[in-house]
mmCIF file of C-alpha atoms and ligand atoms in Angstrom:
data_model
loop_
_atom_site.group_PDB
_atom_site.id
_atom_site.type_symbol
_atom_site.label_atom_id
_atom_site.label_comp_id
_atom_site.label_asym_id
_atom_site.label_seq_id
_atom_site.Cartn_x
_atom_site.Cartn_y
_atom_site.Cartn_z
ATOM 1 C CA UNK A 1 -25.088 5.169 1.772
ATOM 2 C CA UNK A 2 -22.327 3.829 -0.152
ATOM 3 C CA UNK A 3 -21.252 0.627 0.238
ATOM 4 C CA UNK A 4 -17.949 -0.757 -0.068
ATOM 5 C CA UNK A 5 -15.981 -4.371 0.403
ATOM 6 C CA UNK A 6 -13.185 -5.152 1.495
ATOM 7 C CA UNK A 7 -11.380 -8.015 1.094
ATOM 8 C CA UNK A 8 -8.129 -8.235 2.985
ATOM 9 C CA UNK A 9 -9.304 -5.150 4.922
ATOM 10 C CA UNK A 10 -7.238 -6.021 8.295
ATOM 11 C CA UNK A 11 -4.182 -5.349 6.880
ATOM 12 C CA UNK A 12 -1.483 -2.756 6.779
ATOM 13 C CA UNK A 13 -3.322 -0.877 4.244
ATOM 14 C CA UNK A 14 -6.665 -1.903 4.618
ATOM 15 C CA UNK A 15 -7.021 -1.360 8.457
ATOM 16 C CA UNK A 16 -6.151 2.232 7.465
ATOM 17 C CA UNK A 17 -8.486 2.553 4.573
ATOM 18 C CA UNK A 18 -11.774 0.574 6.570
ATOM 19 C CA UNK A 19 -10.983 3.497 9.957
ATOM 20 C CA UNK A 20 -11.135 6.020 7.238
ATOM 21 C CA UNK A 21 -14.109 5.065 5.449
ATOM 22 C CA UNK A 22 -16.060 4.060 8.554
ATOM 23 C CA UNK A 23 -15.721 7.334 10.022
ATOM 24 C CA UNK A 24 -16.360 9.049 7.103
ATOM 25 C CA UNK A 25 -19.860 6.850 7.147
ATOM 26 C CA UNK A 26 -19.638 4.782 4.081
ATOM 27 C CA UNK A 27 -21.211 1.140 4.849
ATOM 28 C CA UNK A 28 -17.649 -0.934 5.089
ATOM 29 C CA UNK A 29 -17.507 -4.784 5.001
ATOM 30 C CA UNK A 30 -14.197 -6.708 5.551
ATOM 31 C CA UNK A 31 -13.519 -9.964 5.062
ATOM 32 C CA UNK A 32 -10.014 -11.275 6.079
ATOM 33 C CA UNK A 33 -8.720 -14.475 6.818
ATOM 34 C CA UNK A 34 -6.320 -12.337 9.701
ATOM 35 C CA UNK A 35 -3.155 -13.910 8.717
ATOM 36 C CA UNK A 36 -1.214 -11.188 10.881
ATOM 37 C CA UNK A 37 -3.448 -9.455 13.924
ATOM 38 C CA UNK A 38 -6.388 -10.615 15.305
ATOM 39 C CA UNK A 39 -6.755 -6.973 16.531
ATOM 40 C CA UNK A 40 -5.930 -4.028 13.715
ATOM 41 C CA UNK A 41 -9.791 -4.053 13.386
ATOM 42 C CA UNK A 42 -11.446 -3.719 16.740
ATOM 43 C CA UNK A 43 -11.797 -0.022 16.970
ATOM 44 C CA UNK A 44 -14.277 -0.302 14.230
ATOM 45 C CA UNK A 45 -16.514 -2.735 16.050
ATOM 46 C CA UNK A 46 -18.967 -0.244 17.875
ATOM 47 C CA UNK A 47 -19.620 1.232 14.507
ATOM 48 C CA UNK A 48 -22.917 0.580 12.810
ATOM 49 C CA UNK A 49 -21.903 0.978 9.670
ATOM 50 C CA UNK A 50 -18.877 -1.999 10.073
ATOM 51 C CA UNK A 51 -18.770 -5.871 9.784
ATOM 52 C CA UNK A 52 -16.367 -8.227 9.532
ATOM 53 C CA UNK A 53 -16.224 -11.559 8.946
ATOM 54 C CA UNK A 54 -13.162 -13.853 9.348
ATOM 55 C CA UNK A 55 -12.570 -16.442 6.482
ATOM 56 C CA UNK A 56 -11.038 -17.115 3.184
ATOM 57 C CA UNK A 57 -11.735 -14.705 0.648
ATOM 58 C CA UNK A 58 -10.516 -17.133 -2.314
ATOM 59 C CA UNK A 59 -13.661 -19.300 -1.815
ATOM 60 C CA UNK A 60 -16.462 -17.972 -3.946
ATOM 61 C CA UNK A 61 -19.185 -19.018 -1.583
ATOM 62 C CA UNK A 62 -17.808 -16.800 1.086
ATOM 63 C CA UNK A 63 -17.601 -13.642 -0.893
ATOM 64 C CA UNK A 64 -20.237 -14.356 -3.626
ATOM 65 C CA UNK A 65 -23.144 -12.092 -2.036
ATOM 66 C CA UNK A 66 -20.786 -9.452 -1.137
ATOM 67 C CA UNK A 67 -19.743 -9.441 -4.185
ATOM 68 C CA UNK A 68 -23.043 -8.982 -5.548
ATOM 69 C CA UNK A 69 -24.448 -6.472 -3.053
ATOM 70 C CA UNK A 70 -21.210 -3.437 -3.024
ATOM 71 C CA UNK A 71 -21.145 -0.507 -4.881
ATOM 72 C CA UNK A 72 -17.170 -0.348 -4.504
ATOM 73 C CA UNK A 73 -14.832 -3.547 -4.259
ATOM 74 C CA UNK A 74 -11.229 -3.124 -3.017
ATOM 75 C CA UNK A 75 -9.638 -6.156 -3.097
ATOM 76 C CA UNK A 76 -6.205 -6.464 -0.749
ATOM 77 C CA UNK A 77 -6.229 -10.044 0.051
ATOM 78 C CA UNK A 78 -2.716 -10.538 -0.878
ATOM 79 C CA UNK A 79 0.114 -12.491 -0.008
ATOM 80 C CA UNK A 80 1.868 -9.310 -0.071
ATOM 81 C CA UNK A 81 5.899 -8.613 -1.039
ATOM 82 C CA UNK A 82 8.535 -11.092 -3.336
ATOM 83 C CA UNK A 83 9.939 -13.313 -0.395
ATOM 84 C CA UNK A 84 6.361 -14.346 1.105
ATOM 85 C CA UNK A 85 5.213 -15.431 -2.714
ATOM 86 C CA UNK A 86 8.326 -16.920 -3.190
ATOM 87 C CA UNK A 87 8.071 -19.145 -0.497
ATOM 88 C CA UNK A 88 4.353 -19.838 -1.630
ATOM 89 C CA UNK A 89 3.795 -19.740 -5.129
ATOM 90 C CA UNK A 90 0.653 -21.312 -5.413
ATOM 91 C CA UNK A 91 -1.108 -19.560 -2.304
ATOM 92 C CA UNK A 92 0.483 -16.336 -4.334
ATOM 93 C CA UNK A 93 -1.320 -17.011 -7.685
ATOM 94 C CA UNK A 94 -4.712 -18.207 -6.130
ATOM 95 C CA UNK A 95 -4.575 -15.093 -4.018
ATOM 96 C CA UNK A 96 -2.685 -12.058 -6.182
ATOM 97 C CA UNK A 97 -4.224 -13.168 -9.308
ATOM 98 C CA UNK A 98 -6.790 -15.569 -9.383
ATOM 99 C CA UNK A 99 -8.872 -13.863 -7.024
ATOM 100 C CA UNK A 100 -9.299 -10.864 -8.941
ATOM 101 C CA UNK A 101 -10.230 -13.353 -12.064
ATOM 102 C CA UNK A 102 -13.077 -14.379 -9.948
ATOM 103 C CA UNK A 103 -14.149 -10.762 -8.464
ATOM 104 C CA UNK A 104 -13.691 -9.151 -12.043
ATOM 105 C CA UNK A 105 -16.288 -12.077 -13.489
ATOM 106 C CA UNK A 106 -18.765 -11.690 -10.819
ATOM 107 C CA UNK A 107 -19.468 -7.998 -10.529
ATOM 108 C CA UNK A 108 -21.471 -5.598 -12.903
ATOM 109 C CA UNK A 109 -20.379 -2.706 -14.794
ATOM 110 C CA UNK A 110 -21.821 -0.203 -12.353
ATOM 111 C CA UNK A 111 -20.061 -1.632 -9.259
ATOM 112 C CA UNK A 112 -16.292 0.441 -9.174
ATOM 113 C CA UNK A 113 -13.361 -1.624 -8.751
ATOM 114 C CA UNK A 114 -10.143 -0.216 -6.993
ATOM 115 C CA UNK A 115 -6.722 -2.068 -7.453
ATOM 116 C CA UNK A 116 -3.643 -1.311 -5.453
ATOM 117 C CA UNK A 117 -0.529 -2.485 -7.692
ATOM 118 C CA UNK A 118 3.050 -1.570 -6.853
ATOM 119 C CA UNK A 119 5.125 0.401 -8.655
ATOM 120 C CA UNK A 120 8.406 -1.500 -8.404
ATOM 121 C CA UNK A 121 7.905 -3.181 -11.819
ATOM 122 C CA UNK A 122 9.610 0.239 -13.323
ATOM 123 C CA UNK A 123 12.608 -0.249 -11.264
ATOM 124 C CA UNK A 124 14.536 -2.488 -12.924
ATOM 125 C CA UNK A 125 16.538 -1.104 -15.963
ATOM 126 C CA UNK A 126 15.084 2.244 -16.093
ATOM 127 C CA UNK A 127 17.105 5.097 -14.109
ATOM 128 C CA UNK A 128 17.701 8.243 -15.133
ATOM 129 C CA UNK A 129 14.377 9.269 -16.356
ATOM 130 C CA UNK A 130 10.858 9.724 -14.747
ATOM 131 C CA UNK A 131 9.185 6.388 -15.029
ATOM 132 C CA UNK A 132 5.205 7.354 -15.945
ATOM 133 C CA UNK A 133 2.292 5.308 -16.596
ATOM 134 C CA UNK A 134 3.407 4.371 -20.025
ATOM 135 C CA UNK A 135 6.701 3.186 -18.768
ATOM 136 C CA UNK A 136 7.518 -0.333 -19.346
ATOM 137 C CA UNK A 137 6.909 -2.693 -16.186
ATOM 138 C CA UNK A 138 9.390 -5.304 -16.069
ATOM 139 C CA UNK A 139 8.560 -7.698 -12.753
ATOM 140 C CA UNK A 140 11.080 -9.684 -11.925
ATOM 141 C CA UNK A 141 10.007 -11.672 -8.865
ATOM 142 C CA UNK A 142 6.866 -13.511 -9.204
ATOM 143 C CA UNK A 143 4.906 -11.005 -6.820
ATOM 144 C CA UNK A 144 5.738 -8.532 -9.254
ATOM 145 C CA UNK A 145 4.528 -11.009 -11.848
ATOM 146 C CA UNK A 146 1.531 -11.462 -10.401
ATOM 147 C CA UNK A 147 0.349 -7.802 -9.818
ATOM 148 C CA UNK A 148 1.297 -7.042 -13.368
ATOM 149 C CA UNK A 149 -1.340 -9.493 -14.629
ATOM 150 C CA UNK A 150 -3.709 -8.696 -11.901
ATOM 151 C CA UNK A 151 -4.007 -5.332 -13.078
ATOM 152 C CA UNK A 152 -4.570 -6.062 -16.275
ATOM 153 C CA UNK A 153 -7.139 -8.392 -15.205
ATOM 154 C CA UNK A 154 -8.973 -5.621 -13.461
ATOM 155 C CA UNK A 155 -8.677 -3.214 -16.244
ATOM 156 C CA UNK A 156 -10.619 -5.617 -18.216
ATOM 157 C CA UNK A 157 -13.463 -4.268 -15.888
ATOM 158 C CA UNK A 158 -15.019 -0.929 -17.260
ATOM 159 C CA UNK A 159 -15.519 0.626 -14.012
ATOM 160 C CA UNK A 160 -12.191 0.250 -12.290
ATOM 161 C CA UNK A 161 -9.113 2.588 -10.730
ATOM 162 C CA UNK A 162 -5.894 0.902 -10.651
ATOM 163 C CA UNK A 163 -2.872 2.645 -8.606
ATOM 164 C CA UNK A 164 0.599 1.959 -9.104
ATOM 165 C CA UNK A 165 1.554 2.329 -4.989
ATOM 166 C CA UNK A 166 4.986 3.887 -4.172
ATOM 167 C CA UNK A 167 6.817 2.619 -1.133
ATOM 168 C CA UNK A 168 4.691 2.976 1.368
ATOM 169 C CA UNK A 169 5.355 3.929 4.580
ATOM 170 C CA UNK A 170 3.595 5.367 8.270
ATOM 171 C CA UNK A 171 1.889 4.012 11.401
ATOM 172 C CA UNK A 172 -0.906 1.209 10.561
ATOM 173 C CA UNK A 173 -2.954 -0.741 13.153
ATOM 174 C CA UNK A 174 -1.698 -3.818 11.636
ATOM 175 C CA UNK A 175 2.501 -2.252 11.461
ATOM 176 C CA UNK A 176 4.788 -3.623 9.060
ATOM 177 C CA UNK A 177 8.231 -3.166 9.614
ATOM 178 C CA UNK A 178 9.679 -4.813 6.719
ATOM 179 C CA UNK A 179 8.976 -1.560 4.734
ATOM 180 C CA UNK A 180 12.418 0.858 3.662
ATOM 181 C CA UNK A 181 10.990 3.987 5.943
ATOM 182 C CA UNK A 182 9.598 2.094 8.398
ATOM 183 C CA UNK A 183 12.560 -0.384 8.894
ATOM 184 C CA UNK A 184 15.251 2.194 8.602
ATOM 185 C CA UNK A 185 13.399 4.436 11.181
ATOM 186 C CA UNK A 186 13.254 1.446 13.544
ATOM 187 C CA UNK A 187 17.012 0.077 13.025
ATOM 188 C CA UNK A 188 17.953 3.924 13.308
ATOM 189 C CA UNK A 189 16.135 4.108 17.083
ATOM 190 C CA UNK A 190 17.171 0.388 18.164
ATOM 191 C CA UNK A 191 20.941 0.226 16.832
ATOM 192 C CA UNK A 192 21.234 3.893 16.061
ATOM 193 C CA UNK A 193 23.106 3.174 12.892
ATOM 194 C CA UNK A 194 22.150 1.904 9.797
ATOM 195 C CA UNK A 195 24.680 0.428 7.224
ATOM 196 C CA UNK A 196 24.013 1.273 3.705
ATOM 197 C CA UNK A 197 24.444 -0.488 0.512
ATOM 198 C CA UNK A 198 23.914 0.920 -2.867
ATOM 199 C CA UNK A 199 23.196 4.185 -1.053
ATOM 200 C CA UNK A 200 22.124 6.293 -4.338
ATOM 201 C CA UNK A 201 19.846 3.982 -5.334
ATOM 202 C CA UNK A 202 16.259 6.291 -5.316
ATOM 203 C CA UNK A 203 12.784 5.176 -4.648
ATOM 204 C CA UNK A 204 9.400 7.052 -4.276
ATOM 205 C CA UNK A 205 7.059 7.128 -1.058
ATOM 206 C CA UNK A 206 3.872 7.500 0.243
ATOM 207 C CA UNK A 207 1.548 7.648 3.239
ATOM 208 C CA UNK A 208 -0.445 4.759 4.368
ATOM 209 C CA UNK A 209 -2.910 7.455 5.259
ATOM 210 C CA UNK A 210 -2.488 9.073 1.358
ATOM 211 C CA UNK A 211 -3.251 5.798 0.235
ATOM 212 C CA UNK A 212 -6.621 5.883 1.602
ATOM 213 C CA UNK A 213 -7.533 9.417 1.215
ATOM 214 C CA UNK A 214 -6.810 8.377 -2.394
ATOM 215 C CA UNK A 215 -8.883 5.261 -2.632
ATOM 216 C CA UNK A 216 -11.528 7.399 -1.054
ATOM 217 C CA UNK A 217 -11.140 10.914 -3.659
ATOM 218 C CA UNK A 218 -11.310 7.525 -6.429
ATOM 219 C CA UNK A 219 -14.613 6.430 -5.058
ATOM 220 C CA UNK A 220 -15.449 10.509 -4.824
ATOM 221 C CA UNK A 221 -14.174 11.130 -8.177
ATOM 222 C CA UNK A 222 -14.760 7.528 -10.119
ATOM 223 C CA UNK A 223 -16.171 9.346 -13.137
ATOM 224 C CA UNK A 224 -12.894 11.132 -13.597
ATOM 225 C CA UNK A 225 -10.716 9.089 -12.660
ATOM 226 C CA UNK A 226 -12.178 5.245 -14.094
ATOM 227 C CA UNK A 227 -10.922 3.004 -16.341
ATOM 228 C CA UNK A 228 -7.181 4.441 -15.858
ATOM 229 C CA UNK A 229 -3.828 3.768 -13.987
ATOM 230 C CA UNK A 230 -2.102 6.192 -11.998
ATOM 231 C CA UNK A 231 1.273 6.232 -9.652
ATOM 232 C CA UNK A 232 0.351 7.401 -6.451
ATOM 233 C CA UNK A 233 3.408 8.667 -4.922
ATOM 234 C CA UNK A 234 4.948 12.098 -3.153
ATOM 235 C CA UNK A 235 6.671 13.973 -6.170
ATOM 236 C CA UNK A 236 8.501 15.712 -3.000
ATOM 237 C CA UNK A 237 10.110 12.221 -2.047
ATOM 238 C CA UNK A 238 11.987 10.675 -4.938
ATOM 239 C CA UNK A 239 14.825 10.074 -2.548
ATOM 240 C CA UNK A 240 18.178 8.064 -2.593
ATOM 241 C CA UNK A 241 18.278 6.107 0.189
ATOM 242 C CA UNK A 242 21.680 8.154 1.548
ATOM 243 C CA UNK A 243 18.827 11.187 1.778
ATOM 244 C CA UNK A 244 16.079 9.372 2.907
ATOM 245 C CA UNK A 245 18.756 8.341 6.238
ATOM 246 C CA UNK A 246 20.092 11.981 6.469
ATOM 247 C CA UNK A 247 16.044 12.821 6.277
ATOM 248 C CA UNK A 248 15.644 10.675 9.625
ATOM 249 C CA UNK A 249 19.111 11.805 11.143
ATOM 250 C CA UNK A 250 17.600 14.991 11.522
ATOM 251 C CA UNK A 251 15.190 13.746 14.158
ATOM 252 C CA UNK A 252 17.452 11.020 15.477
ATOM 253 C CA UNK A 253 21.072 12.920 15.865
ATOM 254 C CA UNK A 254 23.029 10.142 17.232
ATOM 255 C CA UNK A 255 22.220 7.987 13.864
ATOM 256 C CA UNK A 256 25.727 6.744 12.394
ATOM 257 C CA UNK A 257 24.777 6.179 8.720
ATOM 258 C CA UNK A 258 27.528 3.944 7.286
ATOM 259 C CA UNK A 259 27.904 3.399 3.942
ATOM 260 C CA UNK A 260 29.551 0.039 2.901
ATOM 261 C CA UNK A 261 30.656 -1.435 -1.067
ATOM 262 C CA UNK A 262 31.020 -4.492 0.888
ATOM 263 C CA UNK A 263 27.452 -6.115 0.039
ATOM 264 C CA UNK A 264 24.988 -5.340 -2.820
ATOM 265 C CA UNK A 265 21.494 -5.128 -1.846
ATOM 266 C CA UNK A 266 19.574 -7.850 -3.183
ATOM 267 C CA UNK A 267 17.080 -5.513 -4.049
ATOM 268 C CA UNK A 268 17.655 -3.505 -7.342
ATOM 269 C CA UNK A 269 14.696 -0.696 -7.483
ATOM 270 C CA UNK A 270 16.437 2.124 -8.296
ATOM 271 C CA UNK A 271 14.007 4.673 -9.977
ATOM 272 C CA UNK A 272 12.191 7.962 -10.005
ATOM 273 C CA UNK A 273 8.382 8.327 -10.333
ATOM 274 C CA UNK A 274 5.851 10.857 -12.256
ATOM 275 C CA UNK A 275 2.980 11.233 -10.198
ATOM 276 C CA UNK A 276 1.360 14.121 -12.576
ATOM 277 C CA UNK A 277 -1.228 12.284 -14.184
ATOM 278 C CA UNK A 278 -2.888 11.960 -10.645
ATOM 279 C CA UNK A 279 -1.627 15.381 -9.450
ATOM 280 C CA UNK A 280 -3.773 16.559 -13.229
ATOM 281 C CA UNK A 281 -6.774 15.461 -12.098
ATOM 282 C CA UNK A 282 -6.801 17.800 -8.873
ATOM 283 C CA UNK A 283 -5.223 15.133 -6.493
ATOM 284 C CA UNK A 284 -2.902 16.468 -3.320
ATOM 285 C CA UNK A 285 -1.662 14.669 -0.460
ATOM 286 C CA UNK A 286 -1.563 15.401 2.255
ATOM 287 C CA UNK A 287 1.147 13.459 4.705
ATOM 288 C CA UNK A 288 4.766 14.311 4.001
ATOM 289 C CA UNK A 289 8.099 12.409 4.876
ATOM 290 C CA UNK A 290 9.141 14.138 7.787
ATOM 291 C CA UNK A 291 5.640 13.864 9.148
ATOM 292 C CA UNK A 292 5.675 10.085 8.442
ATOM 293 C CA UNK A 293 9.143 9.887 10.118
ATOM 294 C CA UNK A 294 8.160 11.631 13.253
ATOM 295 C CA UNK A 295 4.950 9.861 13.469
ATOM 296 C CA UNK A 296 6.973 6.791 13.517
ATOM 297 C CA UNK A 297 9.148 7.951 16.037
ATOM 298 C CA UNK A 298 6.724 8.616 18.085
ATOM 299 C CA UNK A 299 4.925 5.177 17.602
ATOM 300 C CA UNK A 300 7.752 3.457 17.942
ATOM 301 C CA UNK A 301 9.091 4.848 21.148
ATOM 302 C CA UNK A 302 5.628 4.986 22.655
ATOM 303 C CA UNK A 303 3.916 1.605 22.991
ATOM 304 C CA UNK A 304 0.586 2.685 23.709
ATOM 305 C CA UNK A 305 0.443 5.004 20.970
ATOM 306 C CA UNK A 306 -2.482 4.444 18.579
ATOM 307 C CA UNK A 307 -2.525 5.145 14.996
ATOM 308 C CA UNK A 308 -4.854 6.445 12.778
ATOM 309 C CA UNK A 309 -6.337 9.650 13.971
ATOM 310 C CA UNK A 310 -8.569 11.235 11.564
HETATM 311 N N1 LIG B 1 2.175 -1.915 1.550
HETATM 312 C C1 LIG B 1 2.741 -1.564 0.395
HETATM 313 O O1 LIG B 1 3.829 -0.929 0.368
HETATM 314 C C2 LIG B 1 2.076 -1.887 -0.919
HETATM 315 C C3 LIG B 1 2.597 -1.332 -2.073
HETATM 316 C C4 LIG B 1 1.992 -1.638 -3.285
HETATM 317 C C5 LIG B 1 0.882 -2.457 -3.326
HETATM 318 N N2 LIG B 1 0.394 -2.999 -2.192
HETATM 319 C C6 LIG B 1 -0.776 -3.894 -2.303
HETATM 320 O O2 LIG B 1 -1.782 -3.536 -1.371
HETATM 321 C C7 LIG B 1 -2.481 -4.708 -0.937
HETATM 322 C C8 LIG B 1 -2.474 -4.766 0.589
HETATM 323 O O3 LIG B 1 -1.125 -4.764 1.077
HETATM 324 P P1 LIG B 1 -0.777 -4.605 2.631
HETATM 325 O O4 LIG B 1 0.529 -3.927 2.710
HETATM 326 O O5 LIG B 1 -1.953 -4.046 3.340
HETATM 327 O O6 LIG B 1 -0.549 -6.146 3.029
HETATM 328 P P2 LIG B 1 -0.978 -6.962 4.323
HETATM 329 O O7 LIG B 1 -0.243 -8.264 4.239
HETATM 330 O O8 LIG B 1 -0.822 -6.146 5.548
HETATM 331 O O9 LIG B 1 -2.545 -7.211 4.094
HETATM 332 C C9 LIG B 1 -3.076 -8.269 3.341
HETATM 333 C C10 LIG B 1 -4.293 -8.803 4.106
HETATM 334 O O10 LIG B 1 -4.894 -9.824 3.306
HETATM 335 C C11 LIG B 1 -5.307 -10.864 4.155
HETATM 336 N N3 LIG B 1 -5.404 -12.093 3.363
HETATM 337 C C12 LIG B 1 -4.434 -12.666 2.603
HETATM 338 N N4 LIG B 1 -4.917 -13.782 2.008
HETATM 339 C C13 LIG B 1 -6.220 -13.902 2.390
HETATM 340 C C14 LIG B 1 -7.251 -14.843 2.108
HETATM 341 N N5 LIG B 1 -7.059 -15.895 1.297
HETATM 342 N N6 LIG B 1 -8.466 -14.657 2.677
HETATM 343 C C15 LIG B 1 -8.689 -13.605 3.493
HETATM 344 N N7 LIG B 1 -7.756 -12.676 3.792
HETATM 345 C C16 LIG B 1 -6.538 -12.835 3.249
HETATM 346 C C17 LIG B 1 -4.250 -10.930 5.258
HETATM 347 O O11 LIG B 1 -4.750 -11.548 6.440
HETATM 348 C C18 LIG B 1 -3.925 -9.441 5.452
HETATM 349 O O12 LIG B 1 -4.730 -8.889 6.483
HETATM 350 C C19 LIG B 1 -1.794 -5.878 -1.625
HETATM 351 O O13 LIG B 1 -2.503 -6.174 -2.814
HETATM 352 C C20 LIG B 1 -0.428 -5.335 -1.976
HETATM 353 O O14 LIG B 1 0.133 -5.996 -3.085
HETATM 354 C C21 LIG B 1 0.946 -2.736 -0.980
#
């Protein structure tokens, strides 16, 4: 049995990844401090093959042993997005980047290590032309910063998988809204309209459930894939966000999209993302846009719906 640890495994995408694992019977540990929901892990506690502990992964002494024991660590403990690091910068760097320091120096070269980076680094300055592995990252926000160097970091181990993570986007058991699908989805059932600034500015997406069908094929596949980067995105959704809200105002009719000059949005991603070098190695997903939006919809509108069915 293979067993992998998970450090920040409660959250959006770990609670995802640990359900997917579990039931595909890997041995799954998570430790998470559970910042967020107390709960986005309890339909994993009848399985053998699941523990969790509750504490703070950036002490050593709590995730020493683990650390030593795992075949696979997947390290999410983050404090995840620009306005949360902002706000704490030095909870940011002890989290984002010094943990991985400390989990890169304290495993082996047989143990693989899988790194979820974001991809946004490419958007800034770099717009008509597919942004690929060998693209420049520019960070401009210190979150950015930090999973720039973090990556790096982890490279520096010869057994690791690092994926430069699209927009991501679906039903979690710990939900964030704060996401561009997922919010505009909401705002476009609760206000049914959604006012639009910079609406041709593009961005790529992906699956929360792609995300961990593609940590898992990297755990399946570590000989292939190790000791590389890849974007893990849908090549069918490099969207500007004026398609990505016609995409959802053809399940929610009523939607008034309105476009406005009046504001520029803060945020300045504007890019579109080669995904081939993952697609090479024999990589598909599986979970497409429109699925995604309906499967909000339908979580959304639906309180006791349930994410998460493999
Ligand atoms: N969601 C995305 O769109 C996206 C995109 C690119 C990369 N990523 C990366 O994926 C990882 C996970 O992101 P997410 O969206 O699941 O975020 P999330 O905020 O839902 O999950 C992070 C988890 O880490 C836990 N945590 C934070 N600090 C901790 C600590 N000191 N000790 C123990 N637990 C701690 C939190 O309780 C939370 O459960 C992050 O590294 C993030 O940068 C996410």
């Amino acid at each position: 049995m293979i067993n992998v640890f998970i450090p920040g495994g409660a959250g959006y995408l770990g609670s995802v990844l640990s359900t997917l694992l579990v039931k595909k019977k890997f041995k799954v540990t998570v430790y998470d401090s559970l910042m967020f929901d107390n709960n986005s892990l309890n339909h994993l506690k009848k399985f053998n093959n699941f523990k969790f502990k509750k504490c703070d992964v950036n002490d050593i002494k709590n995730i020493s042993s683990q650390l030593k024991t795992n075949d696979v660590i997947i390290p999410l403990a983050a404090l995840v997005g620009a306005p949360f690091c902002a706000k704490y910068p030095k909870l940011a760097k002890k989290t984002n980047l010094d943990l991985i320091k400390k989990i890169v120096k304290n495993i082996g070269k047989d143990q693989l290590l899988i790194l979820p980076n974001t991809n946004s680094g490419y958007g800034i300055g770099k717009k008509d032309s597919y942004c690929d592995e060998n693209s420049p990252l520019n960070p401009v926000s210190l979150y950015g910063k930090l999973k720039v160097e973090s990556e790096k970091i982890a490279m520096d181990h010869e057994n690791s998988v690092c994926f430069r993570l699209a927009t991501v986007f679906g039903v979690s058991h710990r939900m964030r809204l704060d996401l561009l699908v997922n919010d505009f989805v909401y705002r476009a059932l609760r206000d049914k309209y959604i006012v639009l600034f910079e609406k041709n500015f593009r961005r790529n997406f992906i699956h929360t459930k792609d995300v961990a069908e593609t940590f898992l094929y990297s755990i399946n596949n570590h000989k292939k894939l190790k000791n590389n980067i890849y974007n893990l995105g849908l090549s069918s959704a490099n969207l500007t966000k004026y398609q990505l809200c016609n995409k959802i105002k053809k399940y929610i009719k009523d939607l008034k999209i309105i476009v406005s000059n009046i504001a520029k949005d803060p945020d300045k991603r504007d890019y579109i993302v080669s995904n081939k070098k993952l697609e090479k190695t024999g990589w598909k997903p599986k979970y497409s846009l429109d699925y995604g939006i309906k499967e909000l919809i339908h979580y959304l509108k639906d309180k006791n719906f349930r994410p998460g069915n493999y």
